[in-house]
PDB file of C-alpha atoms and ligand atoms in Angstrom:
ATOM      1  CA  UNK A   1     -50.243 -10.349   6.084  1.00  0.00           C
ATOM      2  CA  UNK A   2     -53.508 -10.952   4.212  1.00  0.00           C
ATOM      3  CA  UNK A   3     -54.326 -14.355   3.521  1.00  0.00           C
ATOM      4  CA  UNK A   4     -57.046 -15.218   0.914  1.00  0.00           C
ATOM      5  CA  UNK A   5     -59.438 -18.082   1.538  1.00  0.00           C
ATOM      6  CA  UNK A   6     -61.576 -19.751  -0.683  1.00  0.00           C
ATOM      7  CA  UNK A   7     -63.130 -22.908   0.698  1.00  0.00           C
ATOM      8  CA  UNK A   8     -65.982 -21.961   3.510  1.00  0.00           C
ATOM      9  CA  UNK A   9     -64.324 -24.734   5.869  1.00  0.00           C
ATOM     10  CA  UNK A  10     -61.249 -23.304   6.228  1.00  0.00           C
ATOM     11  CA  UNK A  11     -62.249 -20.083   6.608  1.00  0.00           C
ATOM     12  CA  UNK A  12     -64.069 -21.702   9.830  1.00  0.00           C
ATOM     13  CA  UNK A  13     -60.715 -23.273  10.525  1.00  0.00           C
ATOM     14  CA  UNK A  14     -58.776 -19.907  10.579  1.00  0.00           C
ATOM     15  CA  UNK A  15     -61.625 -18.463  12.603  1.00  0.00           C
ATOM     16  CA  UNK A  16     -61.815 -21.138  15.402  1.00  0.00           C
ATOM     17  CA  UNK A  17     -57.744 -21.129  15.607  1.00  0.00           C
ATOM     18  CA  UNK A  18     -58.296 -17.355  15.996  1.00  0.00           C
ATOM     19  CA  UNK A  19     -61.491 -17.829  18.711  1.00  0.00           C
ATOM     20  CA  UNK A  20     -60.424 -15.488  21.403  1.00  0.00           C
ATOM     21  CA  UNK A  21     -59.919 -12.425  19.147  1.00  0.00           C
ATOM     22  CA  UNK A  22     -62.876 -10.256  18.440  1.00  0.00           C
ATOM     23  CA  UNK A  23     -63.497  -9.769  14.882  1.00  0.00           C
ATOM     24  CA  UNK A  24     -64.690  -7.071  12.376  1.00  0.00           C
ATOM     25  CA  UNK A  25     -66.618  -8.507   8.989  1.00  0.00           C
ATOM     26  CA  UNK A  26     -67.474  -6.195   5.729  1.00  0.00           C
ATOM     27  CA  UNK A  27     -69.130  -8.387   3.319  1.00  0.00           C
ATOM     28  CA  UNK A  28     -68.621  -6.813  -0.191  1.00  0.00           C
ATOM     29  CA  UNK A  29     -68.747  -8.163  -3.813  1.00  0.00           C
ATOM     30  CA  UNK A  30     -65.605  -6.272  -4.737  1.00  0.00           C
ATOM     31  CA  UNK A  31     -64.548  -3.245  -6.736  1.00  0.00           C
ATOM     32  CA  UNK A  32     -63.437  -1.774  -3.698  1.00  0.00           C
ATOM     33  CA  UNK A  33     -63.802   1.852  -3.178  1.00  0.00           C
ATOM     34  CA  UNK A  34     -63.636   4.917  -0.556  1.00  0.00           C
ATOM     35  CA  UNK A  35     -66.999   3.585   0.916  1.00  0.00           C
ATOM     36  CA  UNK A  36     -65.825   0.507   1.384  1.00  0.00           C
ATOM     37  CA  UNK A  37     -62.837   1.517   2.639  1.00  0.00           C
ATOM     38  CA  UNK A  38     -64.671   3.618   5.410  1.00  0.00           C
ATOM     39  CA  UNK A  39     -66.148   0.031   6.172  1.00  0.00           C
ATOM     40  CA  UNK A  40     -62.996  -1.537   6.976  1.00  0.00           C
ATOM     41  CA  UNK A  41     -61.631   0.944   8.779  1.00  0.00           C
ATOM     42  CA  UNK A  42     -64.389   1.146  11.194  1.00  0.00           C
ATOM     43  CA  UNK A  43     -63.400  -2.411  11.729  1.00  0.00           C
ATOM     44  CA  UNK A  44     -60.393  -2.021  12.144  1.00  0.00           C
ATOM     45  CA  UNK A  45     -61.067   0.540  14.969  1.00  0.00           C
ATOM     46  CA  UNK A  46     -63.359  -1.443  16.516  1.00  0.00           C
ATOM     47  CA  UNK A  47     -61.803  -5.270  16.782  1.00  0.00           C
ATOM     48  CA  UNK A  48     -58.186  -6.970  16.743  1.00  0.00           C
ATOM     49  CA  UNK A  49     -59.270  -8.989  13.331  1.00  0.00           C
ATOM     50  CA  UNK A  50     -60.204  -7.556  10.356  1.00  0.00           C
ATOM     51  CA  UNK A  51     -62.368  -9.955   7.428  1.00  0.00           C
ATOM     52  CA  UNK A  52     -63.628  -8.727   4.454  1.00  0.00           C
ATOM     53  CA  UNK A  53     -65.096 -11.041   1.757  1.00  0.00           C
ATOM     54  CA  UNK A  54     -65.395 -10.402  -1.704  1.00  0.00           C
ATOM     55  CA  UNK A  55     -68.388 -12.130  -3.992  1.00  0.00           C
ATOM     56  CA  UNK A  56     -70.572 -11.210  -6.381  1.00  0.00           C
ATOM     57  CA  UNK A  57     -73.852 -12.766  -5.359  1.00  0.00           C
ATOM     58  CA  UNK A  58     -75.739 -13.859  -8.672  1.00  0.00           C
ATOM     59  CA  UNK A  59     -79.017 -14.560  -6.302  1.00  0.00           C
ATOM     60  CA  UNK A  60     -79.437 -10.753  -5.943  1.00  0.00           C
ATOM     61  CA  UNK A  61     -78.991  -9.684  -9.368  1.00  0.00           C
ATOM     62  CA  UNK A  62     -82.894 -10.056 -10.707  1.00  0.00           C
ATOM     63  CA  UNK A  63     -81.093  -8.577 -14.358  1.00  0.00           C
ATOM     64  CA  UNK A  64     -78.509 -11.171 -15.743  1.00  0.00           C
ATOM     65  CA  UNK A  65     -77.095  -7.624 -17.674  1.00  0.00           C
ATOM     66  CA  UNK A  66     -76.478  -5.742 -14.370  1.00  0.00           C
ATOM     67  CA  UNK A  67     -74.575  -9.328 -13.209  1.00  0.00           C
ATOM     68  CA  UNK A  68     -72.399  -9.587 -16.247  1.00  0.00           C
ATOM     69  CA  UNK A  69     -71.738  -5.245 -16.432  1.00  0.00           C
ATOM     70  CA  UNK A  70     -70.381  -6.040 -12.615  1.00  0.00           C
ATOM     71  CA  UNK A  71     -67.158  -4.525 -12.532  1.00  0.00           C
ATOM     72  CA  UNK A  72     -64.359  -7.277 -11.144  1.00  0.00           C
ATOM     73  CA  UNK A  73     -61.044  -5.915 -10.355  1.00  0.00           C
ATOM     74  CA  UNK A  74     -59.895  -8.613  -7.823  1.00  0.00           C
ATOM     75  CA  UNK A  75     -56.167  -7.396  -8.582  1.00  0.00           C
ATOM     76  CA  UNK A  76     -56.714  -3.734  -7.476  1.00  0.00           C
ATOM     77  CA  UNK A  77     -59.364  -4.918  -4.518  1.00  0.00           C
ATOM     78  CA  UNK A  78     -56.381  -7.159  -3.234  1.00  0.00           C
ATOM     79  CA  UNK A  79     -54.512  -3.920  -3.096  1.00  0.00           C
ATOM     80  CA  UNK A  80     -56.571  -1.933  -0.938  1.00  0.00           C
ATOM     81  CA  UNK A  81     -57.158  -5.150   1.299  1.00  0.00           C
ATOM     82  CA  UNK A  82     -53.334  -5.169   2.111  1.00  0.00           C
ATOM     83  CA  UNK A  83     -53.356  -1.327   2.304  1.00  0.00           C
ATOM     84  CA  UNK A  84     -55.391  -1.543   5.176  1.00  0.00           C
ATOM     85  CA  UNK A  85     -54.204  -4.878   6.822  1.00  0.00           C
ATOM     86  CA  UNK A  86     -56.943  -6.793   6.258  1.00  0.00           C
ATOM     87  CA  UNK A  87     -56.213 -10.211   8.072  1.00  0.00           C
ATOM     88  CA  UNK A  88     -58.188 -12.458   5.887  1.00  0.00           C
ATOM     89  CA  UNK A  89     -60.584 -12.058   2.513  1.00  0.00           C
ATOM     90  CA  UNK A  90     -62.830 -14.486   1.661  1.00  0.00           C
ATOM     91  CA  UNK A  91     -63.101 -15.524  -1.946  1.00  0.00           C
ATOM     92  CA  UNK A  92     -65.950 -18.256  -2.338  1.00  0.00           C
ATOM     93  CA  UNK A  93     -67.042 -19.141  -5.538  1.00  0.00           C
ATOM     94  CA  UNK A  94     -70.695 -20.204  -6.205  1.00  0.00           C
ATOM     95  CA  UNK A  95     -70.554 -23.505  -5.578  1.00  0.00           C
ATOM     96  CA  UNK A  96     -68.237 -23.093  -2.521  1.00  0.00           C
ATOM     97  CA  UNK A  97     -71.132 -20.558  -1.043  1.00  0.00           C
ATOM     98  CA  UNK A  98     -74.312 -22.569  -2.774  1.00  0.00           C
ATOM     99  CA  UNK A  99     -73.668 -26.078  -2.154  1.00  0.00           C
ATOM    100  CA  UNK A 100     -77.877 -26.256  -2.118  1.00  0.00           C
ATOM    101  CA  UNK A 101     -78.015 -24.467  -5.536  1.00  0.00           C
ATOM    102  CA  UNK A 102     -79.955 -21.625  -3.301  1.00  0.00           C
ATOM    103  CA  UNK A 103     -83.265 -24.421  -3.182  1.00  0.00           C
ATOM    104  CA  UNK A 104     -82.973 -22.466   0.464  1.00  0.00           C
ATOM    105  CA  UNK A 105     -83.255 -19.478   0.872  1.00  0.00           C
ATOM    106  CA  UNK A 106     -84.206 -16.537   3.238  1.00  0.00           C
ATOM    107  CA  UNK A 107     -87.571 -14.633   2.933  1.00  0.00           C
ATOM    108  CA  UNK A 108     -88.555 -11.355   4.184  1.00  0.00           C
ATOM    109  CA  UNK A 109     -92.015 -10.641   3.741  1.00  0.00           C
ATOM    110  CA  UNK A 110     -92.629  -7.200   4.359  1.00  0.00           C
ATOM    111  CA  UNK A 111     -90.443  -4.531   3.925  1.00  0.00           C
ATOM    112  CA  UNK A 112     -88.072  -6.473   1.155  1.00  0.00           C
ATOM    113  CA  UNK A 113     -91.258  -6.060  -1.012  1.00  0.00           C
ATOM    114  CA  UNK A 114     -91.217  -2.244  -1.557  1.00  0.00           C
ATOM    115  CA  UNK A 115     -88.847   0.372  -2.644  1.00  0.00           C
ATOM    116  CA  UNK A 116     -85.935  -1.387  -4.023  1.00  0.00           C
ATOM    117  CA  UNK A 117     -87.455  -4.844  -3.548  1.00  0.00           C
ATOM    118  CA  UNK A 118     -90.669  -4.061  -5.355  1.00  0.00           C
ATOM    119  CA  UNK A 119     -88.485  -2.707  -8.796  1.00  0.00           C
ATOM    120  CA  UNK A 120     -86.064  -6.221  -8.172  1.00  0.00           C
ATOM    121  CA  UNK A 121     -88.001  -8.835  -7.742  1.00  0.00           C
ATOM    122  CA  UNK A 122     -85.937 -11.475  -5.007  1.00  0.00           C
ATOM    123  CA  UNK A 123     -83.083  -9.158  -4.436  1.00  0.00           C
ATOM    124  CA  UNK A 124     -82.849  -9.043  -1.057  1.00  0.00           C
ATOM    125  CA  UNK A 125     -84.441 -13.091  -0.602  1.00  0.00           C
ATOM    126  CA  UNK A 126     -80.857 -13.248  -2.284  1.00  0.00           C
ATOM    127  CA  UNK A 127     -78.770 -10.223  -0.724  1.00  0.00           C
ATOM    128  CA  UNK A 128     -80.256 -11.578   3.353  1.00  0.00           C
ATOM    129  CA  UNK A 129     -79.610 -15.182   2.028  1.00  0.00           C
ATOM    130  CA  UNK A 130     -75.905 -14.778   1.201  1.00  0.00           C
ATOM    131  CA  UNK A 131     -75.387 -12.749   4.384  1.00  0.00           C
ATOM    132  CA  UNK A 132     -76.802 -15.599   6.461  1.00  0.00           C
ATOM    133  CA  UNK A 133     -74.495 -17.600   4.956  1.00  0.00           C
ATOM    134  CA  UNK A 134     -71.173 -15.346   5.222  1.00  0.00           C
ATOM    135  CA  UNK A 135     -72.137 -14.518   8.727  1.00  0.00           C
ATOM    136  CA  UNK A 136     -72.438 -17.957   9.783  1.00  0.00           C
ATOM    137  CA  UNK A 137     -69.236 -18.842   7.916  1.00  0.00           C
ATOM    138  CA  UNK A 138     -67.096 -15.878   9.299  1.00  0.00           C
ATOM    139  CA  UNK A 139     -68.793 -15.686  12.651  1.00  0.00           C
ATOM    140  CA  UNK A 140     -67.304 -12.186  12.871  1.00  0.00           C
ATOM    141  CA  UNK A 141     -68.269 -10.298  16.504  1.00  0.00           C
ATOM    142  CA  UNK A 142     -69.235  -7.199  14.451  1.00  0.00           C
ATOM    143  CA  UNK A 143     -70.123  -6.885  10.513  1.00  0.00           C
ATOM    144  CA  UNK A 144     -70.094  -3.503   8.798  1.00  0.00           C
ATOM    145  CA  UNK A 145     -72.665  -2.186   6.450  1.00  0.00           C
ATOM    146  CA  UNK A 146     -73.195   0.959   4.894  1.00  0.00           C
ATOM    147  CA  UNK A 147     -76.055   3.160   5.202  1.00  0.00           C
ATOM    148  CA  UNK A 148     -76.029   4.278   1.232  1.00  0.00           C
ATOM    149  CA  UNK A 149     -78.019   0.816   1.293  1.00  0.00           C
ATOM    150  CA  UNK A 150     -80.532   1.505   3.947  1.00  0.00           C
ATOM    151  CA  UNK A 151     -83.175  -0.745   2.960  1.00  0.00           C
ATOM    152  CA  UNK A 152     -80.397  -3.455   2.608  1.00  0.00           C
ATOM    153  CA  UNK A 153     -79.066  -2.085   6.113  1.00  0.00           C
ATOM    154  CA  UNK A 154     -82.440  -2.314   7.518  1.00  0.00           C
ATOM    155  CA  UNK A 155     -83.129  -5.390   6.700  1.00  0.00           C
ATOM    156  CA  UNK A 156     -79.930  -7.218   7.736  1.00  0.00           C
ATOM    157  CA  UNK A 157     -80.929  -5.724  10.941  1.00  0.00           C
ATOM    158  CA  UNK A 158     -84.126  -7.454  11.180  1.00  0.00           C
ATOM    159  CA  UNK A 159     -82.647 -10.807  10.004  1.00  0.00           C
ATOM    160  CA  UNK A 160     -80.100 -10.557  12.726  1.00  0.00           C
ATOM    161  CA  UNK A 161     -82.961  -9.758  15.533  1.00  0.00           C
ATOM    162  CA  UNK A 162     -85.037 -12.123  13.798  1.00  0.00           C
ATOM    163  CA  UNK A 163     -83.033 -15.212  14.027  1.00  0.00           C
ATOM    164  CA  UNK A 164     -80.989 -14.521  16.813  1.00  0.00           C
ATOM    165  CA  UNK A 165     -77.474 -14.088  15.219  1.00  0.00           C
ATOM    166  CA  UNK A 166     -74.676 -13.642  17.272  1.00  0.00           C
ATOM    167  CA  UNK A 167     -73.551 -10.552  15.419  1.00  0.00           C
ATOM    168  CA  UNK A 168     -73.377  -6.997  15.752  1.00  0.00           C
ATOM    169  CA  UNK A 169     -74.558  -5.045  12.628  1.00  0.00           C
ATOM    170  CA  UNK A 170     -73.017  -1.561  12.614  1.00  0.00           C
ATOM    171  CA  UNK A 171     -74.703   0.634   9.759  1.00  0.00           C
ATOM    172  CA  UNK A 172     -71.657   3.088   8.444  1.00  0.00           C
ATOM    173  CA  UNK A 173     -72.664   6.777   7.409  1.00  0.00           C
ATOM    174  CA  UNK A 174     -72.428   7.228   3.332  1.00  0.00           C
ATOM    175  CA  UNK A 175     -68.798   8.697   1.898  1.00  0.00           C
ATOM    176  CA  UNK A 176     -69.714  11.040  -0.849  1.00  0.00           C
ATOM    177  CA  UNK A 177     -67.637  12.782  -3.140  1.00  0.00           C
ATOM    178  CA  UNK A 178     -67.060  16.808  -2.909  1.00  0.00           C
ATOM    179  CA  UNK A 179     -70.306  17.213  -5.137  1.00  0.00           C
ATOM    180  CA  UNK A 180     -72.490  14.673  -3.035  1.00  0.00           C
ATOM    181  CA  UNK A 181     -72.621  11.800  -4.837  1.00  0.00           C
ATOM    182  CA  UNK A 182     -72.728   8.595  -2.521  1.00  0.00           C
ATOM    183  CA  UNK A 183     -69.559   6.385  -3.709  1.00  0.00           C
ATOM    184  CA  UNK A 184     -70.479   3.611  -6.007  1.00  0.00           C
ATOM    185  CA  UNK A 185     -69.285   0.974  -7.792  1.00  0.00           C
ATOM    186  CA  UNK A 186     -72.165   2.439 -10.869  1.00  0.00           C
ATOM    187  CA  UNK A 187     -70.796   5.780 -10.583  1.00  0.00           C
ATOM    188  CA  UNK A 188     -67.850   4.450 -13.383  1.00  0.00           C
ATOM    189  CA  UNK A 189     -70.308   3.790 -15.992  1.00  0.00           C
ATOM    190  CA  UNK A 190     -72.014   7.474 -15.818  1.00  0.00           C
ATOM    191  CA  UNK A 191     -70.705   9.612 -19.160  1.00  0.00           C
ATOM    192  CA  UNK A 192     -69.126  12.429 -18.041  1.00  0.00           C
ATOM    193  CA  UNK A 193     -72.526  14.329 -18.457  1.00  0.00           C
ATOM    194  CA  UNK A 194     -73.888  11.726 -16.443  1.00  0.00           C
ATOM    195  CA  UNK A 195     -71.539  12.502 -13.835  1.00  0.00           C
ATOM    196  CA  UNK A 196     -72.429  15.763 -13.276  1.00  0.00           C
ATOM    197  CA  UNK A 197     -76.159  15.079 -13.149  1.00  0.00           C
ATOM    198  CA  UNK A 198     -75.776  12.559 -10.741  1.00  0.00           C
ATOM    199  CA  UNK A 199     -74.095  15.222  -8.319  1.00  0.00           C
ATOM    200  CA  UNK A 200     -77.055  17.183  -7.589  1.00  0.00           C
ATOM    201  CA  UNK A 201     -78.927  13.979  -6.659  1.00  0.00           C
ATOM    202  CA  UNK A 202     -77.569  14.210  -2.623  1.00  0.00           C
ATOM    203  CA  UNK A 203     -78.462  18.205  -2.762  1.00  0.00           C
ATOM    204  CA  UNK A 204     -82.042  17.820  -4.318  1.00  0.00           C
ATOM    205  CA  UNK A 205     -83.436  14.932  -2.009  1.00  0.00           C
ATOM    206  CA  UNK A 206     -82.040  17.161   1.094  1.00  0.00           C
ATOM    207  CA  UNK A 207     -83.377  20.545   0.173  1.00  0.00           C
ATOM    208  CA  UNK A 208     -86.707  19.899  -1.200  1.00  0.00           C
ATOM    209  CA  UNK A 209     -89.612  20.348   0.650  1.00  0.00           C
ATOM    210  CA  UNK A 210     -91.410  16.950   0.160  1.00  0.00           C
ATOM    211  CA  UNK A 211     -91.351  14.473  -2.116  1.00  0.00           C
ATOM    212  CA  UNK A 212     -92.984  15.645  -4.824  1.00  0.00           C
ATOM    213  CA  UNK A 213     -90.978  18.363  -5.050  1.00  0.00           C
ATOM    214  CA  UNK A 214     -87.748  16.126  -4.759  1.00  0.00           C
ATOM    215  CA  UNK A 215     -89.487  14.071  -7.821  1.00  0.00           C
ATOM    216  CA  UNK A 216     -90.214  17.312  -9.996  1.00  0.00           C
ATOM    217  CA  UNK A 217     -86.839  18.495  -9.699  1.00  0.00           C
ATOM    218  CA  UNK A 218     -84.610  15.466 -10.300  1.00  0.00           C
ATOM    219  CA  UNK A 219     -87.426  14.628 -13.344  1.00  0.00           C
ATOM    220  CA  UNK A 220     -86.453  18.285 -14.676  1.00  0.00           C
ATOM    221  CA  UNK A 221     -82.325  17.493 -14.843  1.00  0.00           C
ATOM    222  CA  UNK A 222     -83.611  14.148 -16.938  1.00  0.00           C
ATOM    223  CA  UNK A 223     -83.825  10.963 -14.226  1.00  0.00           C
ATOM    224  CA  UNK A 224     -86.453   8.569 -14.349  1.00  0.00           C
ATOM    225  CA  UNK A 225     -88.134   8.334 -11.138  1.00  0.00           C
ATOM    226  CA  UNK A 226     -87.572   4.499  -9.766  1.00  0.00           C
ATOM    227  CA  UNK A 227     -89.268   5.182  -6.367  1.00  0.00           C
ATOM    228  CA  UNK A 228     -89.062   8.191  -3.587  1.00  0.00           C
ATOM    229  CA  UNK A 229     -89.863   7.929  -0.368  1.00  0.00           C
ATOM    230  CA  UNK A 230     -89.820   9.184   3.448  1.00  0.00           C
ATOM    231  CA  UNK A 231     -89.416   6.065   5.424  1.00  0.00           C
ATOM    232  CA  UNK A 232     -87.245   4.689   8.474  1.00  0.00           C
ATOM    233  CA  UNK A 233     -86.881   8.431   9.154  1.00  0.00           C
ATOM    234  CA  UNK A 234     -84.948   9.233   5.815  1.00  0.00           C
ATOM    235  CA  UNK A 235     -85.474  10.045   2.595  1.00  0.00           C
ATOM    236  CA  UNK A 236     -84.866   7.260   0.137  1.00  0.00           C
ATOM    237  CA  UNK A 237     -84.795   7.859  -3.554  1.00  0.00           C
ATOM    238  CA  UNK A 238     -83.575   5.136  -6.521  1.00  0.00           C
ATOM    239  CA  UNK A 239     -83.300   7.184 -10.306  1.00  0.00           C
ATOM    240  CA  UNK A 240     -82.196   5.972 -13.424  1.00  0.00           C
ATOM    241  CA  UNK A 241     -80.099   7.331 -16.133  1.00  0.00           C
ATOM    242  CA  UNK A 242     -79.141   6.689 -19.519  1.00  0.00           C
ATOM    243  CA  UNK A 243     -76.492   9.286 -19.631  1.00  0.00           C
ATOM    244  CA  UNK A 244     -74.143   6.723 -19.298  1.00  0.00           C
ATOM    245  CA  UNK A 245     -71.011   5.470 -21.334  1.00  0.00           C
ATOM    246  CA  UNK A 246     -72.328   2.571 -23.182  1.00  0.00           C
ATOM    247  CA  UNK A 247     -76.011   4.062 -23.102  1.00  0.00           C
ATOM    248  CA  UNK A 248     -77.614   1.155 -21.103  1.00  0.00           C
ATOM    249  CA  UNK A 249     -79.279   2.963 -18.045  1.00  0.00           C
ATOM    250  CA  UNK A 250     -77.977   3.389 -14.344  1.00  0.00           C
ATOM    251  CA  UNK A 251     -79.731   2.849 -11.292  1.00  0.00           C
ATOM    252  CA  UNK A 252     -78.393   5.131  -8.580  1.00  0.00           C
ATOM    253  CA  UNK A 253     -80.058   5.397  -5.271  1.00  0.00           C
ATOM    254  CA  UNK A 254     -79.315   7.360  -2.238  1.00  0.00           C
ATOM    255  CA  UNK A 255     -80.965   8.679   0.915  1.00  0.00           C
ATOM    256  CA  UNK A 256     -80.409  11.274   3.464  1.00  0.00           C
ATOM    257  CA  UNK A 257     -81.576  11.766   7.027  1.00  0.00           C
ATOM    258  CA  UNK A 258     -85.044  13.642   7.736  1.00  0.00           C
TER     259      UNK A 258
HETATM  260  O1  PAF B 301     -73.930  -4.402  -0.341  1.00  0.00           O
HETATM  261  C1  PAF B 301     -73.351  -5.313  -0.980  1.00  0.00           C
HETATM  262  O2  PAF B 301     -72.253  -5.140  -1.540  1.00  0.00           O
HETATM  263  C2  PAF B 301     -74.016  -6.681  -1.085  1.00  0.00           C
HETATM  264  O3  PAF B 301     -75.400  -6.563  -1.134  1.00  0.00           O
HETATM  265  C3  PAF B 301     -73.585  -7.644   0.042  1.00  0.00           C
HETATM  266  C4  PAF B 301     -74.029  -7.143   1.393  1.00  0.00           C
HETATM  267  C5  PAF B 301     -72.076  -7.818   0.024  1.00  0.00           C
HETATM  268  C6  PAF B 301     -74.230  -9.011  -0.186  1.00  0.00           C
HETATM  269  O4  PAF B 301     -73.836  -9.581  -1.392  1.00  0.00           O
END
């Protein structure tokens, strides 16, 4: 049985009646898909309980159009949650999970400044904020992240080391589709045109030669270059695209091992 909980206190309630039991956490903000999946499954694998939450965290969005275009589909993510007997999901909703109205927050001053960070002003103040929160909330034994985020995956890492948490963080290799493309909950607003494009992203970043090269090519097939770069022993690269259904542009990113 999955049981949905809402308020963070009784989701500490379940969790201390459930004390002895190791625990697997994927923090997600729903519209589930394969990647995710892979998430929970690893979890599954690797404790007795399974915990996934599901909440879209407005403190990370720096664009109030990317929050609103955030696809909810809490009927089909319930789905896939009982699929894969997931013990418990919890459902906060802002006030449940900001009961400060985020006047704290978490700040990482180095590395949450560039790449993504430095195009998103505060995203990942909010993304390592709401993390601190879940994972003190959940107090899972392991939490599950995947590695299509890097810099995210990074630095939850650091906040973990940083302030001691008792929590493993297990970074999950990327699920891509046949063509390449890292699984994303952006991938549905591509036009079909902007599909295919987006399918030679994984293919270009691995088999060019540096950088530049990387940049030339994906600027020939029409992206706009957000940021590429060769750091924490991969190659990360964010691109937008306005081949896309309702013509407002897509950020995809993606990196691969170098
Ligand atoms: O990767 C995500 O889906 C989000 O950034 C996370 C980790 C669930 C925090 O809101």
């Amino acid at each position: 049985m999955t049981i949905v909980i809402e308020n963070p206190q009784e989701f500490k309630n379940w969790r201390n009646a459930n004390k002895g039991k190791t625990m697997g956490f994927v923090p997600t903000m729903g519209a589930l898909h394969v990647g995710h999946e892979s998430l929970i499954r690893h979890a599954k694998n690797q404790n007795e309980l399974v915990a996934i939450s599901i909440y879209v965290n407005p403190t990370q969005f720096d664009n109030k159009q990317d929050l609103q275009n955030y696809p909810q589909t809490w009927e089909a993510d319930l789905k896939v949650a009982k699929q894969h007997k997931v013990d418990a999901i919890f459902a906060p909703n802002y006030a449940a999970i900001y009961p400060d109205n985020y006047t704290y927050s978490v700040a990482e001053n180095s590395i949450s400044k560039t790449l993504c960070g430095a195009s998103r002003p505060g995203h990942f103040d909010g993304v390592l904020s709401v993390v601190l929160k879940l994972l003190n909330i959940v107090a899972p034994t392991r939490a599950y992240f995947g590695e299509k985020d890097f810099q995210q995956l990074t630095l939850i890492r650091g906040m973990a080391e940083a302030f001691f948490l008792d929590c493993e963080i297990i970074g999950v290799p990327t699920v891509r589709e046949k063509d390449g493309l890292a699984y994303s909950s952006r991938n549905q607003h591509l036009s079909a045109h902007g599909r295919v494009l987006a399918g030679q992203i994984n293919a270009i970043i691995k088999t060019a030669g540096d950088t530049n090269q990387a940049s030339a090519r994906l600027k020939s097939i029409g992206f706009e270059i957000d940021y590429i770069a060769d750091v924490f022993g991969r190659r990360l690269v964010a691109v937008k695209t306005n081949e896309t259904k309702t013509g407002s542009a897509v950020r995809l990113i993606d990196n691969v091992e170098i």
